[in-house]
Amino acid sequence: MEYAGFFEHYCALSTVGSILLILIVGYLGSPLIVWALATLFIMFGFGAPVPALIAVAVFFAIFIIPPIRRLLATKPVMALMKDFMPKISETERTALEAGVVWVESDLFSGKPDFKKILAEPYPKMTDEEQAFLNGPVEKLCAQIDAWKIWKERDFDEKVWEIMKKEKFFGMVIPKEYGGLGFSALAHSEVIQKISSRSIPACVTVMVPNSLGPAELLVHYGTDEQKKHYLPRLADGREIPAFALTEPAAGSDAGAIQASGVIFKGQDGKLYMRLNWNKRWITLAAIATVLGIAFKLRDPENLLGKGEELGITCALIPTNLPGVSIGQRHDPLGVPFYNCPTQGKDVEISVDAVIGGLGNAGKGWKMLMECLAAGRGVSLPAQSVGGAKLGTRVCSAHAVVRQQFGVSIGSFEGVEEPLARIFGFTYGLEAMRVFTLGALDKGIKPPVITAMSKYYSTELGRKLINDSMDVMGGTGISFGPRNLIGQIYVAMPIGITVEGANILTRTLMVFGQGALRAHPYAFKEVNSMDKGDVVGFDEAFWGHIGHVVRNSFRSIVLSITRGYLAPAPVHRELKMYVRRLTWASATFAILSDLAMGTLGGTLKFREKITGRFADILAWMYIASATLRRFEAEGHREQDLPFAKFVLKHALTEIQHSFDGIFDNIYGVRQKSLSGKLIFGTFQFVFKEIFGLWSRFNSIGSQASDHLQQVMCQAVLKGGDVRDHLTEGIYIPKDEKEHFARLELAMTLSLKSESVQKKVSKARREKILPKLKGDALLLAAKEKSIITAEEYDLIKKSAAARWDVIQVDDFNQEQYLSNKA
């Protein structure tokens, strides 16, 4: 009996020890040789016979020795997976190969190195760039009358003059060609500041510095093209537009119908005959030079490269016969030049191809590489400018506007949207600057910039909706006093451009990310296409090891709620880093399971890929937030805002995990075997993994208390509010409503303590039950307040009364559109 009890105790200890050993080996991602030794050790401990030990050793040897593995395992696997692997078209391959991967590969790995992520560059502007912001940009913003532009639907000549003279259209053009040669950060800062003043002006400056003739010429133009066009583009002698989008080619830019045919002229030289029908082309109606993307053909094979050359980019002067410009679209009434353009049998020398004939057919690659960078600059800057303006205006309004005798910012119902406005502003700025750090480092990560574009515009949309709720009637009454109405109207425009947001999320962020950011997936697809057994062997078995490691990491981190993960951050943010590491491990294994079981059909499961995109993006936004807090020197007053973003990010991640567990295998299958297999998967994921995920949630929303702390910090004015809204235009002239609103907030905050003294005296019946000026006069007569305090309250009341007014117009003004 004693022996039996000892044996049972030994077996129990051995079992627990074996499980722990396997978990440790798996969690650490140990090489196969360690797995072999661990397995043999466990078997030996349980008394396995020698033949069994030898058989297991031989099995592991097959997979450890590369030549044997390739012969006995890799080749059969390649044959089996040939029809299962996703097929990648040439346009998809070009998009995938554009740019590089960055920190998204860490987040995709399941084992992110936050020490490395938090050491990534956090850029700063040069003195010259800061001087441009403080000088010409300030001058431009001061000249702009946003309401006048809205009503008259154009800028005055002085605004155009400043834009051209100060080279606002040449920010991305190198100095050697007469441009400003700005960094991505400085470029973004300029757009951000102008966007807080005027959306039409912002777009007008933004587009020539984004994807267009200047950007393409800088990277791909011939010396002759650069010398001719770049100086003229920089100083505004040439106004550029880039024509890509067509009625049948929006987000699918590869479907363009614009065409060009090479032919030999009577002079013996080569020419192109172009035809196009483009729409939604910014500045086209006033452009002097059009960048055109078209499909080029060489039917006589004059170049010796075949008949179909592919997508090509060329520069077309708009004064050529057959070029049609001048018409305008009306993008929700926002008065910037958004236009159609057509070309009919437009003839031009082949020298117009950007980069010369050597770049004929390389236009798609050029566009993908430029878009990879451009998405990370312009629209995120515009969104952040709007967010900071919303924060500034709503915080002032929440202090100044009173209901039931108190400022509306004191109501918890108002605190809730205010907290989102303030928190998202902090997170958007973090993502903006972190992404710009990569671009200024010379990295063009297309997945990161796609995320930056999508999530900055989407969060911007939520933020402006919250701002409208806080502003109430002040927000819906158009006029020079309305500081956010134009942003609200314009917000859907940014959602649609540089790739419509829906497809950016479902096809690009995870669709490209799953192949580009994954450590093995793209290598597997490439090796399979090339029939490269050695390459496929390394990628496939590396992928298997990756899956095994992340499976164990996901289990261990889930059980321990991430506490085993290193967290090299501020003590109050360690929990969030651990949760992000846990999220990364779970994300990685779910991604592999989805790709491994759904294969090429995954690209059509856009609701699922969209949820994966959300997880990847919120991990990135959270990482950017952590980086901002570290880079800015652990400002304690910013902790509540960083925590808010991190909590929201984890909540969004949890929500997406729940959606994946519920739906990843919820597809109807026709065959009985398909129904059985995927029905089993669905049950396991939804009823077991999904239940555990909800029970062991990775995150929860910010508490009411945290939101209150955030709001109190901003609504008292000063450093926190200024830091949160740094970089926008704030006028000083009291003729401007914005300046008067700022003054009203300042006076309201200064008079609060005086008002409290009066209220207290009235409650204690030291003062009679009077109201308004009579009560204040009585308080002054009884020396409860001084004459200076009396004047302060009177000034505050007058300022408050002024800024809560909204614009109104007589019938003639309203109907004549001259209000």
mmCIF file of C-alpha atoms in Angstrom, residues 620-787:
data_model
loop_
_atom_site.group_PDB
_atom_site.id
_atom_site.type_symbol
_atom_site.label_atom_id
_atom_site.label_comp_id
_atom_site.label_asym_id
_atom_site.label_seq_id
_atom_site.Cartn_x
_atom_site.Cartn_y
_atom_site.Cartn_z
ATOM 1 C CA TYR A 620 -0.268 49.913 -32.930
ATOM 2 C CA ILE A 621 -2.192 52.895 -31.533
ATOM 3 C CA ALA A 622 -1.520 51.623 -28.007
ATOM 4 C CA SER A 623 2.189 51.207 -28.806
ATOM 5 C CA ALA A 624 2.316 54.740 -30.235
ATOM 6 C CA THR A 625 0.656 56.048 -27.072
ATOM 7 C CA LEU A 626 3.236 54.321 -24.897
ATOM 8 C CA ARG A 627 5.996 55.734 -27.089
ATOM 9 C CA ARG A 628 4.610 59.244 -26.779
ATOM 10 C CA PHE A 629 4.468 59.047 -22.999
ATOM 11 C CA GLU A 630 8.058 57.797 -22.892
ATOM 12 C CA ALA A 631 9.333 60.355 -25.429
ATOM 13 C CA GLU A 632 7.727 63.289 -23.645
ATOM 14 C CA GLY A 633 9.480 62.469 -20.393
ATOM 15 C CA HIS A 634 6.779 60.738 -18.338
ATOM 16 C CA ARG A 635 4.591 63.796 -17.847
ATOM 17 C CA GLU A 636 2.523 62.721 -14.839
ATOM 18 C CA GLN A 637 -0.311 65.044 -15.849
ATOM 19 C CA ASP A 638 -0.647 63.083 -19.113
ATOM 20 C CA LEU A 639 -1.037 59.685 -17.428
ATOM 21 C CA PRO A 640 -4.863 59.770 -17.360
ATOM 22 C CA PHE A 641 -4.978 60.421 -21.114
ATOM 23 C CA ALA A 642 -2.481 57.671 -21.905
ATOM 24 C CA LYS A 643 -4.440 55.250 -19.694
ATOM 25 C CA PHE A 644 -7.701 56.191 -21.403
ATOM 26 C CA VAL A 645 -6.289 55.384 -24.855
ATOM 27 C CA LEU A 646 -4.709 52.139 -23.641
ATOM 28 C CA LYS A 647 -7.900 51.012 -21.939
ATOM 29 C CA HIS A 648 -9.950 51.842 -25.015
ATOM 30 C CA ALA A 649 -7.457 50.024 -27.240
ATOM 31 C CA LEU A 650 -7.639 46.852 -25.143
ATOM 32 C CA THR A 651 -11.438 47.033 -25.090
ATOM 33 C CA GLU A 652 -11.552 47.307 -28.874
ATOM 34 C CA ILE A 653 -9.131 44.393 -29.134
ATOM 35 C CA GLN A 654 -11.327 42.282 -26.857
ATOM 36 C CA HIS A 655 -14.419 43.185 -28.875
ATOM 37 C CA SER A 656 -12.696 42.085 -32.077
ATOM 38 C CA PHE A 657 -11.511 38.822 -30.519
ATOM 39 C CA ASP A 658 -15.097 38.099 -29.486
ATOM 40 C CA GLY A 659 -16.266 38.692 -33.057
ATOM 41 C CA ILE A 660 -13.586 36.390 -34.464
ATOM 42 C CA PHE A 661 -14.387 33.565 -32.043
ATOM 43 C CA ASP A 662 -18.086 33.863 -32.882
ATOM 44 C CA ASN A 663 -17.744 34.003 -36.655
ATOM 45 C CA ILE A 664 -14.441 32.754 -37.987
ATOM 46 C CA TYR A 665 -15.859 29.387 -39.023
ATOM 47 C CA GLY A 666 -19.473 30.462 -39.332
ATOM 48 C CA VAL A 667 -19.617 29.916 -43.093
ATOM 49 C CA ARG A 668 -22.148 27.583 -44.672
ATOM 50 C CA GLN A 669 -20.561 24.520 -46.225
ATOM 51 C CA LYS A 670 -22.170 22.510 -49.019
ATOM 52 C CA SER A 671 -20.484 19.156 -48.485
ATOM 53 C CA LEU A 672 -21.165 16.886 -45.514
ATOM 54 C CA SER A 673 -17.464 16.708 -44.659
ATOM 55 C CA GLY A 674 -17.213 20.501 -44.799
ATOM 56 C CA LYS A 675 -20.190 20.850 -42.516
ATOM 57 C CA LEU A 676 -18.696 18.395 -40.011
ATOM 58 C CA ILE A 677 -15.209 19.917 -40.024
ATOM 59 C CA PHE A 678 -16.203 23.549 -39.867
ATOM 60 C CA GLY A 679 -19.127 22.825 -37.563
ATOM 61 C CA THR A 680 -16.656 21.303 -35.116
ATOM 62 C CA PHE A 681 -14.319 24.287 -35.477
ATOM 63 C CA GLN A 682 -17.220 26.678 -34.920
ATOM 64 C CA PHE A 683 -18.328 24.889 -31.757
ATOM 65 C CA VAL A 684 -14.810 24.815 -30.318
ATOM 66 C CA PHE A 685 -14.096 28.463 -31.095
ATOM 67 C CA LYS A 686 -17.468 29.920 -30.184
ATOM 68 C CA GLU A 687 -18.457 27.819 -27.180
ATOM 69 C CA ILE A 688 -15.073 27.052 -25.636
ATOM 70 C CA PHE A 689 -12.472 29.616 -26.713
ATOM 71 C CA GLY A 690 -15.060 32.399 -27.030
ATOM 72 C CA LEU A 691 -16.488 31.702 -23.583
ATOM 73 C CA TRP A 692 -13.008 31.673 -22.044
ATOM 74 C CA SER A 693 -12.137 34.911 -23.870
ATOM 75 C CA ARG A 694 -15.174 36.697 -22.460
ATOM 76 C CA PHE A 695 -14.607 35.288 -18.974
ATOM 77 C CA ASN A 696 -10.925 36.241 -19.089
ATOM 78 C CA SER A 697 -11.340 39.610 -20.814
ATOM 79 C CA ILE A 698 -8.196 41.381 -21.944
ATOM 80 C CA GLY A 699 -9.491 44.879 -21.278
ATOM 81 C CA SER A 700 -12.234 47.113 -19.923
ATOM 82 C CA GLN A 701 -13.331 50.679 -20.634
ATOM 83 C CA ALA A 702 -12.025 53.679 -18.722
ATOM 84 C CA SER A 703 -13.745 54.198 -15.396
ATOM 85 C CA ASP A 704 -16.031 57.141 -14.668
ATOM 86 C CA HIS A 705 -13.417 58.399 -12.234
ATOM 87 C CA LEU A 706 -10.641 58.377 -14.841
ATOM 88 C CA GLN A 707 -12.858 60.300 -17.257
ATOM 89 C CA GLN A 708 -13.611 62.833 -14.527
ATOM 90 C CA VAL A 709 -9.902 63.310 -13.777
ATOM 91 C CA MET A 710 -9.226 63.926 -17.487
ATOM 92 C CA CYS A 711 -11.994 66.470 -17.827
ATOM 93 C CA GLN A 712 -11.046 68.353 -14.678
ATOM 94 C CA ALA A 713 -7.442 68.579 -15.874
ATOM 95 C CA VAL A 714 -8.431 70.106 -19.226
ATOM 96 C CA LEU A 715 -11.308 72.293 -18.048
ATOM 97 C CA LYS A 716 -9.146 74.170 -15.596
ATOM 98 C CA GLY A 717 -7.065 75.410 -18.538
ATOM 99 C CA GLY A 718 -3.313 75.805 -18.455
ATOM 100 C CA ASP A 719 -0.533 73.369 -19.300
ATOM 101 C CA VAL A 720 -2.542 70.172 -19.852
ATOM 102 C CA ARG A 721 -4.969 71.842 -22.249
ATOM 103 C CA ASP A 722 -2.190 73.709 -24.053
ATOM 104 C CA HIS A 723 -0.100 70.556 -24.457
ATOM 105 C CA LEU A 724 -3.066 68.563 -25.745
ATOM 106 C CA THR A 725 -3.835 71.161 -28.429
ATOM 107 C CA GLU A 726 -0.305 72.238 -29.315
ATOM 108 C CA GLY A 727 0.257 73.035 -32.982
ATOM 109 C CA ILE A 728 -3.101 74.520 -34.028
ATOM 110 C CA TYR A 729 -3.840 78.107 -34.979
ATOM 111 C CA ILE A 730 -5.274 80.210 -32.142
ATOM 112 C CA PRO A 731 -5.967 83.813 -33.201
ATOM 113 C CA LYS A 732 -5.217 86.671 -30.825
ATOM 114 C CA ASP A 733 -7.396 89.320 -32.491
ATOM 115 C CA GLU A 734 -10.589 89.734 -30.425
ATOM 116 C CA LYS A 735 -12.531 90.385 -33.621
ATOM 117 C CA GLU A 736 -12.246 86.617 -34.052
ATOM 118 C CA HIS A 737 -14.818 84.486 -32.243
ATOM 119 C CA PHE A 738 -12.161 81.896 -31.325
ATOM 120 C CA ALA A 739 -10.081 84.541 -29.529
ATOM 121 C CA ARG A 740 -13.157 85.824 -27.653
ATOM 122 C CA LEU A 741 -14.086 82.271 -26.642
ATOM 123 C CA GLU A 742 -10.596 81.766 -25.208
ATOM 124 C CA LEU A 743 -10.910 85.055 -23.291
ATOM 125 C CA ALA A 744 -14.340 84.090 -21.979
ATOM 126 C CA MET A 745 -12.951 80.813 -20.658
ATOM 127 C CA THR A 746 -10.039 82.582 -18.974
ATOM 128 C CA LEU A 747 -12.350 85.135 -17.318
ATOM 129 C CA SER A 748 -14.827 82.444 -16.275
ATOM 130 C CA LEU A 749 -12.109 80.426 -14.558
ATOM 131 C CA LYS A 750 -10.700 83.522 -12.845
ATOM 132 C CA SER A 751 -14.115 84.580 -11.547
ATOM 133 C CA GLU A 752 -15.080 81.149 -10.195
ATOM 134 C CA SER A 753 -13.651 81.760 -6.718
ATOM 135 C CA VAL A 754 -15.353 85.162 -6.533
ATOM 136 C CA GLN A 755 -18.675 83.669 -7.591
ATOM 137 C CA LYS A 756 -18.323 81.003 -4.911
ATOM 138 C CA LYS A 757 -17.890 83.673 -2.225
ATOM 139 C CA VAL A 758 -21.099 85.385 -3.345
ATOM 140 C CA SER A 759 -23.030 82.093 -3.470
ATOM 141 C CA LYS A 760 -21.794 81.115 -0.011
ATOM 142 C CA ALA A 761 -22.823 84.478 1.460
ATOM 143 C CA ARG A 762 -26.258 84.114 -0.056
ATOM 144 C CA ARG A 763 -26.679 80.566 1.305
ATOM 145 C CA GLU A 764 -25.664 81.797 4.749
ATOM 146 C CA LYS A 765 -28.211 84.634 4.399
ATOM 147 C CA ILE A 766 -25.534 87.296 4.680
ATOM 148 C CA LEU A 767 -26.856 88.515 1.345
ATOM 149 C CA PRO A 768 -30.538 88.907 0.453
ATOM 150 C CA LYS A 769 -32.235 86.712 -2.144
ATOM 151 C CA LEU A 770 -31.329 88.864 -5.100
ATOM 152 C CA LYS A 771 -30.192 87.930 -8.604
ATOM 153 C CA GLY A 772 -27.816 89.216 -11.219
ATOM 154 C CA ASP A 773 -26.232 92.616 -10.878
ATOM 155 C CA ALA A 774 -28.290 93.505 -7.790
ATOM 156 C CA LEU A 775 -26.773 90.565 -5.901
ATOM 157 C CA LEU A 776 -23.246 91.497 -6.982
ATOM 158 C CA LEU A 777 -23.742 95.130 -5.944
ATOM 159 C CA ALA A 778 -24.988 94.021 -2.540
ATOM 160 C CA ALA A 779 -21.936 91.764 -2.173
ATOM 161 C CA LYS A 780 -19.646 94.665 -3.033
ATOM 162 C CA GLU A 781 -21.421 97.013 -0.587
ATOM 163 C CA LYS A 782 -21.043 94.470 2.222
ATOM 164 C CA SER A 783 -17.344 94.007 1.281
ATOM 165 C CA ILE A 784 -17.851 90.340 0.541
ATOM 166 C CA ILE A 785 -16.116 91.048 -2.769
ATOM 167 C CA THR A 786 -13.784 93.876 -3.760
ATOM 168 C CA ALA A 787 -14.408 96.413 -6.510
#
